[in-house]
Amino acid sequence: MFRKYIRPVKIGIKTRLEQTVLELAASIICAVFSYQGYLADIALLAIPCAIVSVVSFVLFLQNLYLQLNDWRSN
């Protein structure tokens, strides 16, 4: 019997600041796709991209808040 395991993905994110910038970039890209899907009347593109954009932006704000708290405490 063969056993195969999925290897974990190495993202390469080292700091919280890098993660914050990447989430902001993902949020902006998804917002642009959502807006273009809205203009083209493609709900299949607009709605999921809008949801991902909002979630990414909320995660960006949370990481930014945590980063500022770390900087203030040090």
GROMACS .gro file of C-alpha atoms in nm:
model
   74
    1MET     CA    1   0.000   0.000   0.000
    2PHE     CA    2   0.133   0.339  -0.098
    3ARG     CA    3   0.103   0.638   0.131
    4LYS     CA    4   0.139   0.981  -0.016
    5TYR     CA    5   0.128   1.295   0.184
    6ILE     CA    6   0.080   1.649   0.062
    7ARG     CA    7   0.380   1.865   0.131
    8PRO     CA    8   0.310   2.193   0.305
    9VAL     CA    9   0.334   2.504   0.093
   10LYS     CA   10   0.628   2.727   0.177
   11ILE     CA   11   0.497   3.079   0.145
   12GLY     CA   12   0.811   3.260   0.253
   13ILE     CA   13   0.642   3.522   0.469
   14LYS     CA   14   0.882   3.614   0.745
   15THR     CA   15   0.724   3.909   0.924
   16ARG     CA   16   0.381   4.040   1.006
   17LEU     CA   17   0.452   4.349   0.797
   18GLU     CA   18   0.504   4.136   0.486
   19GLN     CA   19   0.177   3.957   0.557
   20THR     CA   20  -0.001   4.289   0.599
   21VAL     CA   21   0.128   4.420   0.267
   22LEU     CA   22   0.035   4.099   0.086
   23GLU     CA   23  -0.319   4.110   0.226
   24LEU     CA   24  -0.356   4.472   0.117
   25ALA     CA   25  -0.238   4.378  -0.232
   26ALA     CA   26  -0.480   4.084  -0.249
   27SER     CA   27  -0.762   4.308  -0.133
   28ILE     CA   28  -0.689   4.569  -0.400
   29ILE     CA   29  -0.659   4.311  -0.678
   30CYS     CA   30  -0.985   4.141  -0.581
   31ALA     CA   31  -1.159   4.479  -0.554
   32VAL     CA   32  -1.051   4.566  -0.908
   33PHE     CA   33  -1.175   4.230  -1.038
   34SER     CA   34  -1.502   4.278  -0.853
   35TYR     CA   35  -1.551   4.627  -0.994
   36GLN     CA   36  -1.476   4.512  -1.348
   37GLY     CA   37  -1.715   4.219  -1.304
   38TYR     CA   38  -1.981   4.464  -1.186
   39LEU     CA   39  -1.927   4.689  -1.488
   40ALA     CA   40  -1.948   4.390  -1.722
   41ASP     CA   41  -2.264   4.261  -1.545
   42ILE     CA   42  -2.093   3.934  -1.454
   43ALA     CA   43  -2.223   3.848  -1.109
   44LEU     CA   44  -2.026   3.524  -1.109
   45LEU     CA   45  -1.708   3.734  -1.101
   46ALA     CA   46  -1.824   4.038  -0.907
   47ILE     CA   47  -1.979   3.879  -0.597
   48PRO     CA   48  -1.707   3.627  -0.499
   49CYS     CA   49  -1.431   3.880  -0.565
   50ALA     CA   50  -1.612   4.137  -0.353
   51ILE     CA   51  -1.640   3.890  -0.065
   52VAL     CA   52  -1.272   3.797  -0.087
   53SER     CA   53  -1.177   4.164  -0.110
   54VAL     CA   54  -1.374   4.254   0.203
   55VAL     CA   55  -1.232   3.961   0.400
   56SER     CA   56  -0.877   4.045   0.289
   57PHE     CA   57  -0.924   4.409   0.381
   58VAL     CA   58  -1.053   4.314   0.728
   59LEU     CA   59  -0.751   4.087   0.777
   60PHE     CA   60  -0.527   4.371   0.659
   61LEU     CA   61  -0.678   4.603   0.919
   62GLN     CA   62  -0.641   4.341   1.192
   63ASN     CA   63  -0.274   4.278   1.107
   64LEU     CA   64  -0.208   4.651   1.088
   65TYR     CA   65  -0.363   4.697   1.433
   66LEU     CA   66  -0.154   4.412   1.576
   67GLN     CA   67   0.160   4.548   1.411
   68LEU     CA   68   0.100   4.895   1.557
   69ASN     CA   69   0.043   4.744   1.901
   70ASP     CA   70   0.373   4.555   1.873
   71TRP     CA   71   0.556   4.871   1.773
   72ARG     CA   72   0.397   5.069   2.057
   73SER     CA   73   0.482   4.808   2.319
   74ASN     CA   74   0.850   4.798   2.216
   0.00000   0.00000   0.00000
